[in-house]
Short mmCIF file of C-alpha atoms in Angstrom, two decimals:
data_model
loop_
_atom_site.label_atom_id
_atom_site.label_comp_id
_atom_site.label_asym_id
_atom_site.label_seq_id
_atom_site.Cartn_x
_atom_site.Cartn_y
_atom_site.Cartn_z
CA UNK A 59 22.12 -18.75 -55.85
CA UNK A 60 21.00 -16.03 -58.28
CA UNK A 61 17.74 -15.53 -56.38
CA UNK A 62 19.68 -15.29 -53.10
CA UNK A 63 21.93 -12.58 -54.56
CA UNK A 64 18.94 -10.67 -55.96
CA UNK A 65 17.17 -10.93 -52.61
CA UNK A 66 20.26 -9.65 -50.79
CA UNK A 67 20.61 -6.71 -53.18
CA UNK A 68 16.93 -5.82 -52.78
CA UNK A 69 17.25 -5.93 -49.01
CA UNK A 70 20.28 -3.67 -49.23
CA UNK A 71 18.39 -1.13 -51.34
CA UNK A 72 15.44 -1.25 -48.95
CA UNK A 73 17.73 -0.72 -45.97
CA UNK A 74 19.44 2.24 -47.64
CA UNK A 75 16.09 3.75 -48.58
CA UNK A 76 14.78 3.31 -45.03
CA UNK A 77 17.90 4.97 -43.61
CA UNK A 78 17.53 7.95 -45.94
CA UNK A 79 13.83 8.21 -45.11
CA UNK A 80 14.52 8.14 -41.36
CA UNK A 81 17.24 10.75 -41.72
CA UNK A 82 14.92 12.97 -43.77
CA UNK A 83 12.15 12.64 -41.18
CA UNK A 84 14.58 13.63 -38.43
CA UNK A 85 15.82 16.63 -40.45
CA UNK A 86 12.28 17.93 -41.00
CA UNK A 87 11.44 17.47 -37.32
CA UNK A 88 14.53 19.42 -36.31
CA UNK A 89 13.68 22.15 -38.83
CA UNK A 90 10.11 22.35 -37.52
CA UNK A 91 11.25 22.65 -33.91
CA UNK A 92 13.72 25.42 -34.77
CA UNK A 93 11.19 27.40 -36.83
CA UNK A 94 8.32 27.16 -34.34
CA UNK A 95 10.62 28.07 -31.45
CA UNK A 96 12.34 30.85 -33.38
CA UNK A 97 9.11 32.50 -34.50
CA UNK A 98 7.62 32.28 -31.00
CA UNK A 99 10.37 34.21 -29.22
CA UNK A 100 11.37 37.87 -29.29
CA UNK A 101 13.43 38.91 -31.11
CA UNK A 102 12.60 36.31 -33.72
CA UNK A 103 15.36 34.21 -35.24
CA UNK A 104 15.97 31.01 -37.18
CA UNK A 105 19.45 29.38 -37.18
CA UNK A 106 21.44 30.04 -40.35
CA UNK A 107 22.11 26.34 -41.03
CA UNK A 108 18.52 26.02 -42.27
CA UNK A 109 19.26 28.37 -45.16
CA UNK A 110 21.15 25.54 -46.82
CA UNK A 111 18.66 23.08 -48.23
CA UNK A 112 19.33 21.95 -51.82
CA UNK A 113 17.82 25.14 -53.26
CA UNK A 114 19.61 27.34 -50.75
CA UNK A 115 22.94 25.64 -51.40
CA UNK A 116 22.53 26.19 -55.14
CA UNK A 117 21.62 29.85 -54.58
CA UNK A 118 24.68 30.32 -52.38
CA UNK A 119 26.81 29.02 -55.25
CA UNK A 120 25.22 31.77 -57.37
CA UNK A 121 26.18 34.33 -54.69
CA UNK A 122 29.83 33.28 -54.94
CA UNK A 123 29.81 34.38 -58.58
CA UNK A 124 28.38 37.85 -57.88
CA UNK A 125 30.92 40.63 -58.53
CA UNK A 126 30.35 42.31 -55.14
CA UNK A 127 30.91 39.05 -53.25
CA UNK A 128 34.70 39.04 -52.87
CA UNK A 129 35.33 36.18 -50.35
CA UNK A 130 35.15 33.22 -52.75
CA UNK A 131 37.36 34.56 -55.51
CA UNK A 132 39.85 36.03 -53.01
CA UNK A 133 40.14 32.79 -51.05
CA UNK A 134 40.48 30.84 -54.30
CA UNK A 135 43.34 33.13 -55.38
CA UNK A 136 45.09 32.61 -52.02
CA UNK A 137 44.82 28.83 -52.37
CA UNK A 138 46.12 29.03 -55.92
CA UNK A 139 49.07 31.20 -54.88
CA UNK A 140 50.03 29.52 -51.62
CA UNK A 141 48.79 25.94 -51.98
CA UNK A 142 52.27 24.44 -52.19
CA UNK A 143 53.47 26.39 -49.14
CA UNK A 144 50.38 25.36 -47.19
CA UNK A 145 50.96 21.71 -48.12
CA UNK A 146 54.61 21.88 -47.09
CA UNK A 147 53.75 23.34 -43.69
CA UNK A 148 50.88 20.87 -43.15
CA UNK A 149 53.21 17.90 -43.62
CA UNK A 150 52.46 14.41 -44.97
CA UNK A 151 48.68 14.69 -45.02
CA UNK A 152 46.87 11.43 -45.76
CA UNK A 153 43.28 12.49 -45.01
CA UNK A 154 41.57 15.80 -45.80
CA UNK A 155 38.42 16.55 -43.78
CA UNK A 156 36.31 19.44 -45.06
CA UNK A 157 33.67 20.98 -42.79
CA UNK A 158 30.59 22.37 -44.55
CA UNK A 159 31.99 21.44 -47.94
CA UNK A 160 29.21 22.67 -50.24
CA UNK A 161 30.22 22.18 -53.86
CA UNK A 162 33.92 21.65 -52.98
CA UNK A 163 35.11 23.70 -55.98
CA UNK A 164 37.95 25.36 -54.06
CA UNK A 165 38.92 22.04 -52.53
CA UNK A 166 40.46 20.82 -55.79
CA UNK A 167 43.25 23.37 -55.44
CA UNK A 168 44.12 22.02 -52.01
CA UNK A 169 43.85 18.39 -53.10
CA UNK A 170 46.24 19.06 -55.99
CA UNK A 171 48.78 20.56 -53.58
CA UNK A 172 48.67 17.62 -51.14
CA UNK A 173 50.88 15.11 -52.93
CA UNK A 174 50.40 12.24 -50.47
CA UNK A 175 46.65 12.62 -49.97
CA UNK A 176 44.72 9.33 -49.94
CA UNK A 177 41.25 10.13 -48.55
CA UNK A 178 38.89 13.09 -48.73
CA UNK A 179 35.98 13.34 -46.26
CA UNK A 180 33.52 16.16 -47.01
CA UNK A 181 30.92 16.95 -44.31
CA UNK A 182 27.73 18.76 -45.29
CA UNK A 183 24.02 18.82 -44.42
CA UNK A 184 22.87 18.71 -48.06
CA UNK A 185 23.06 15.10 -49.22
CA UNK A 186 22.38 15.93 -52.87
CA UNK A 187 25.03 18.66 -52.99
CA UNK A 188 27.48 16.36 -51.22
CA UNK A 189 26.86 13.56 -53.71
CA UNK A 190 27.36 15.87 -56.70
CA UNK A 191 30.58 17.28 -55.23
CA UNK A 192 31.88 13.78 -54.50
CA UNK A 193 31.29 12.70 -58.10
CA UNK A 194 33.08 15.76 -59.47
CA UNK A 195 36.11 15.29 -57.23
CA UNK A 196 36.35 11.54 -57.90
CA UNK A 197 36.31 12.28 -61.62
CA UNK A 198 38.87 15.09 -61.33
CA UNK A 199 41.19 13.25 -58.95
CA UNK A 200 41.40 9.56 -59.98
CA UNK A 201 42.50 7.30 -57.15
CA UNK A 202 41.29 9.63 -54.42
CA UNK A 203 39.06 7.88 -51.89
CA UNK A 204 36.05 10.16 -51.36
CA UNK A 205 33.94 9.33 -48.31
CA UNK A 206 31.07 11.83 -47.92
CA UNK A 207 29.64 12.34 -44.44
CA UNK A 208 26.09 13.73 -44.33
CA UNK A 209 25.62 15.80 -41.21
CA UNK A 210 25.82 19.15 -39.46
CA UNK A 211 29.50 19.99 -39.02
CA UNK A 212 28.66 21.68 -35.72
CA UNK A 213 27.23 18.44 -34.35
CA UNK A 214 29.46 15.80 -35.92
CA UNK A 215 31.45 14.21 -33.11
CA UNK A 216 33.44 11.53 -34.91
CA UNK A 217 34.11 10.07 -38.33
CA UNK A 218 33.42 6.38 -37.80
CA UNK A 219 35.41 4.17 -40.14
CA UNK A 220 37.59 7.01 -41.40
CA UNK A 221 41.33 6.37 -41.65
CA UNK A 222 43.46 8.04 -39.00
CA UNK A 223 46.86 8.93 -40.45
CA UNK A 224 47.89 12.57 -40.77
CA UNK A 225 44.77 14.73 -41.03
CA UNK A 226 44.23 18.23 -42.36
CA UNK A 227 40.94 19.96 -41.67
CA UNK A 228 39.57 22.55 -44.11
CA UNK A 229 36.90 25.14 -43.28
CA UNK A 230 36.57 27.58 -46.15
CA UNK A 231 34.52 30.58 -47.18
CA UNK A 232 34.74 32.28 -43.79
CA UNK A 233 31.85 30.09 -42.68
CA UNK A 234 33.32 30.36 -39.20
CA UNK A 235 32.11 33.96 -39.31
CA UNK A 236 28.51 32.71 -39.18
CA UNK A 237 29.19 31.53 -35.64
CA UNK A 238 29.23 33.64 -32.52
CA UNK A 239 32.61 33.79 -30.80
CA UNK A 240 31.39 31.21 -28.26
CA UNK A 241 30.10 28.93 -31.02
CA UNK A 242 33.32 29.36 -33.01
CA UNK A 243 35.40 28.34 -30.00
CA UNK A 244 33.16 25.31 -29.42
CA UNK A 245 33.47 24.36 -33.09
CA UNK A 246 37.27 24.62 -32.99
CA UNK A 247 37.36 22.48 -29.85
CA UNK A 248 35.10 19.87 -31.46
CA UNK A 249 37.22 19.89 -34.64
CA UNK A 250 40.25 19.19 -32.47
CA UNK A 251 38.52 16.06 -31.14
CA UNK A 252 37.61 14.92 -34.67
CA UNK A 253 40.99 15.61 -36.27
CA UNK A 254 43.22 14.54 -33.37
CA UNK A 255 46.55 15.55 -31.89
CA UNK A 256 49.18 16.41 -34.48
CA UNK A 257 46.62 17.41 -37.09
CA UNK A 258 46.51 20.71 -38.92
CA UNK A 259 43.55 22.91 -39.80
CA UNK A 260 43.23 25.41 -42.67
CA UNK A 261 40.51 28.03 -42.13
CA UNK A 262 39.31 30.87 -44.33
CA UNK A 263 38.54 34.01 -42.32
CA UNK A 264 37.05 37.26 -43.60
CA UNK A 265 38.85 40.40 -42.47
CA UNK A 266 37.49 43.68 -41.11
CA UNK A 267 37.18 46.34 -43.82
CA UNK A 268 35.24 49.41 -44.93
CA UNK A 269 31.45 49.24 -45.21
CA UNK A 270 31.46 50.29 -48.85
CA UNK A 271 32.99 46.87 -49.59
CA UNK A 272 31.23 44.85 -46.88
CA UNK A 273 27.59 45.82 -47.33
CA UNK A 274 27.29 45.24 -51.12
CA UNK A 275 28.75 41.76 -50.60
CA UNK A 276 25.71 40.86 -48.48
CA UNK A 277 23.05 42.85 -50.37
CA UNK A 278 24.01 42.74 -54.04
CA UNK A 279 22.22 44.81 -56.66
CA UNK A 280 21.33 41.67 -58.64
CA UNK A 281 19.23 40.40 -55.72
CA UNK A 282 20.91 36.99 -55.54
CA UNK A 283 21.54 37.24 -51.80
CA UNK A 284 17.95 38.36 -51.28
CA UNK A 285 16.71 35.28 -53.15
CA UNK A 286 18.95 33.12 -50.95
CA UNK A 287 17.49 34.64 -47.76
CA UNK A 288 13.88 34.50 -48.94
CA UNK A 289 14.28 30.84 -49.86
CA UNK A 290 14.15 30.14 -46.12
CA UNK A 291 10.51 31.27 -46.09
CA UNK A 292 9.82 29.28 -49.25
CA UNK A 293 11.38 26.24 -47.58
CA UNK A 294 9.07 26.68 -44.59
CA UNK A 295 6.14 26.76 -47.02
CA UNK A 296 7.38 23.62 -48.82
CA UNK A 297 8.28 21.50 -45.82
CA UNK A 298 6.25 22.81 -42.89
CA UNK A 299 2.90 23.67 -44.46
CA UNK A 300 3.61 27.41 -44.14
CA UNK A 301 1.85 30.21 -45.97
CA UNK A 302 4.52 32.93 -45.98
CA UNK A 303 4.06 35.50 -48.74
CA UNK A 304 7.71 35.80 -49.79
CA UNK A 305 6.93 39.13 -51.49
CA UNK A 306 5.82 40.47 -48.11
CA UNK A 307 9.32 40.25 -46.63
CA UNK A 308 12.58 41.93 -47.59
CA UNK A 309 16.20 40.82 -47.19
CA UNK A 310 18.08 43.29 -44.96
CA UNK A 311 21.83 43.43 -44.23
CA UNK A 312 23.22 45.63 -41.44
CA UNK A 313 26.64 46.03 -39.84
CA UNK A 314 26.85 45.80 -36.05
CA UNK A 315 30.04 47.70 -35.27
CA UNK A 316 30.04 46.73 -31.60
CA UNK A 317 30.04 43.03 -32.42
CA UNK A 318 32.10 43.33 -35.60
CA UNK A 319 29.62 41.49 -37.78
CA UNK A 320 27.15 41.68 -40.64
CA UNK A 321 23.64 40.76 -39.50
CA UNK A 322 21.05 39.41 -41.93
CA UNK A 323 17.31 39.75 -41.40
CA UNK A 324 14.02 39.08 -43.17
CA UNK A 325 11.89 42.16 -42.53
CA UNK A 326 8.11 42.26 -42.79
CA UNK A 327 6.93 44.93 -45.23
CA UNK A 328 3.44 45.15 -43.72
CA UNK A 329 1.28 43.98 -40.83
CA UNK A 330 0.50 40.36 -41.56
CA UNK A 331 -0.40 36.97 -40.11
CA UNK A 332 1.42 33.78 -41.10
CA UNK A 333 0.60 30.16 -40.38
CA UNK A 334 3.16 27.36 -39.96
CA UNK A 335 2.09 23.79 -39.13
CA UNK A 336 -1.28 25.07 -37.98
CA UNK A 337 0.14 27.76 -35.70
CA UNK A 338 -0.43 31.45 -36.33
CA UNK A 339 2.23 34.17 -36.01
CA UNK A 340 1.55 37.90 -36.29
CA UNK A 341 4.12 40.28 -37.74
CA UNK A 342 4.07 44.04 -37.45
CA UNK A 343 5.37 46.21 -40.27
CA UNK A 344 9.16 46.40 -39.93
CA UNK A 345 9.41 43.37 -37.63
CA UNK A 346 12.40 41.17 -38.39
CA UNK A 347 13.50 37.54 -38.35
CA UNK A 348 17.23 37.26 -37.70
CA UNK A 349 18.69 34.58 -39.98
CA UNK A 350 22.46 34.94 -40.12
CA UNK A 351 25.60 36.64 -38.79
CA UNK A 352 28.94 37.05 -40.52
CA UNK A 353 31.67 38.02 -38.05
CA UNK A 354 34.79 39.78 -39.29
CA UNK A 355 38.20 39.45 -37.65
CA UNK A 356 41.66 40.91 -37.71
CA UNK A 357 44.43 38.32 -38.12
CA UNK A 358 45.46 38.69 -34.47
CA UNK A 359 41.85 38.42 -33.24
CA UNK A 360 41.31 35.12 -35.01
CA UNK A 361 44.64 33.71 -33.88
CA UNK A 362 43.72 34.53 -30.27
CA UNK A 363 40.38 32.74 -30.73
CA UNK A 364 42.11 29.67 -32.18
CA UNK A 365 44.58 29.56 -29.28
CA UNK A 366 41.73 29.73 -26.76
CA UNK A 367 40.43 26.48 -28.32
CA UNK A 368 43.78 24.71 -28.13
CA UNK A 369 45.11 25.36 -31.64
CA UNK A 370 48.49 26.96 -32.33
CA UNK A 371 48.84 29.36 -35.28
CA UNK A 372 51.38 28.20 -37.88
CA UNK A 373 50.99 30.92 -40.51
CA UNK A 374 48.40 33.31 -41.97
CA UNK A 375 48.16 34.47 -45.58
CA UNK A 376 46.29 37.57 -46.79
CA UNK A 377 45.63 39.07 -50.22
CA UNK A 378 47.23 42.41 -51.23
CA UNK A 379 44.04 44.35 -50.44
CA UNK A 380 43.66 42.69 -47.01
CA UNK A 381 40.15 41.48 -47.81
CA UNK A 382 40.51 37.87 -46.70
CA UNK A 383 42.86 35.54 -44.83
CA UNK A 384 43.81 31.88 -44.68
CA UNK A 385 45.02 30.50 -41.33
CA UNK A 386 46.95 27.28 -40.86
CA UNK A 387 46.67 25.93 -37.30
CA UNK A 388 48.25 22.92 -35.59
CA UNK A 389 47.05 20.83 -32.65
CA UNK A 390 50.01 20.00 -30.44
#
């Protein structure tokens, strides 16, 4: 009997290891396809989701503590001030689903406000970050069922095995600003399918404001955001046999007034050739790789976007300086 149990446990560990290995292989293949395609086209670009490997996720946490980066502390203050009101309007929530959860630090405030919450499902691409966040929340909130879901929140189509009940979605940090308006609408429509009719959705949205506040938030004097951007090139070197000289590129943040967004680039400081997975790419001095957008909205603009995806605005909260907003939506 003992040998049978040991054998079963060993098989279970092997199966889990094989699943993780297969998932990792698929992630690297997807990364490789995106990088090779993105560097081959003009203008060059690499999707922003690839900024968030384990190192990138940790660096982003450092960004949230930079003085010039207002979104995290402002959103946290809104959750602290209005958590009880949000919970009352959301209703008897049993399951909280967080999209792109990261470290889930802000999530504790929401969990504490949701008196009847039973299950928390964080979705994130970084398995290690997700595991750490799950451990912290389980320790901080005894009795809470934490069921991490490793995956791209843009591509997740269902939460197999997750309890139905009353669901509240949470999408913090104005991550929705990283999406184009078309992508944001598609995300909101997909979230509606995941969460279901009658669910509510709390979304953090960055507001339009003066450039003297916006630009330093995305190009801080300490260079933390630059390190976060340049880690993408270091990741290519680590995972795709690249030979980028990370000192040969500079982090650049610009505001596109016509599209209402911050645009992030990695700009070549000189003429240079780079190899990735055996393929060569030539860069001219000043040539850029587009890596990220951060769209800004007015309250009415975001509410119109949400309605176009089938969600009905319940209420929006803003801070006294009108830097940031929280939107509660409901799916009728």
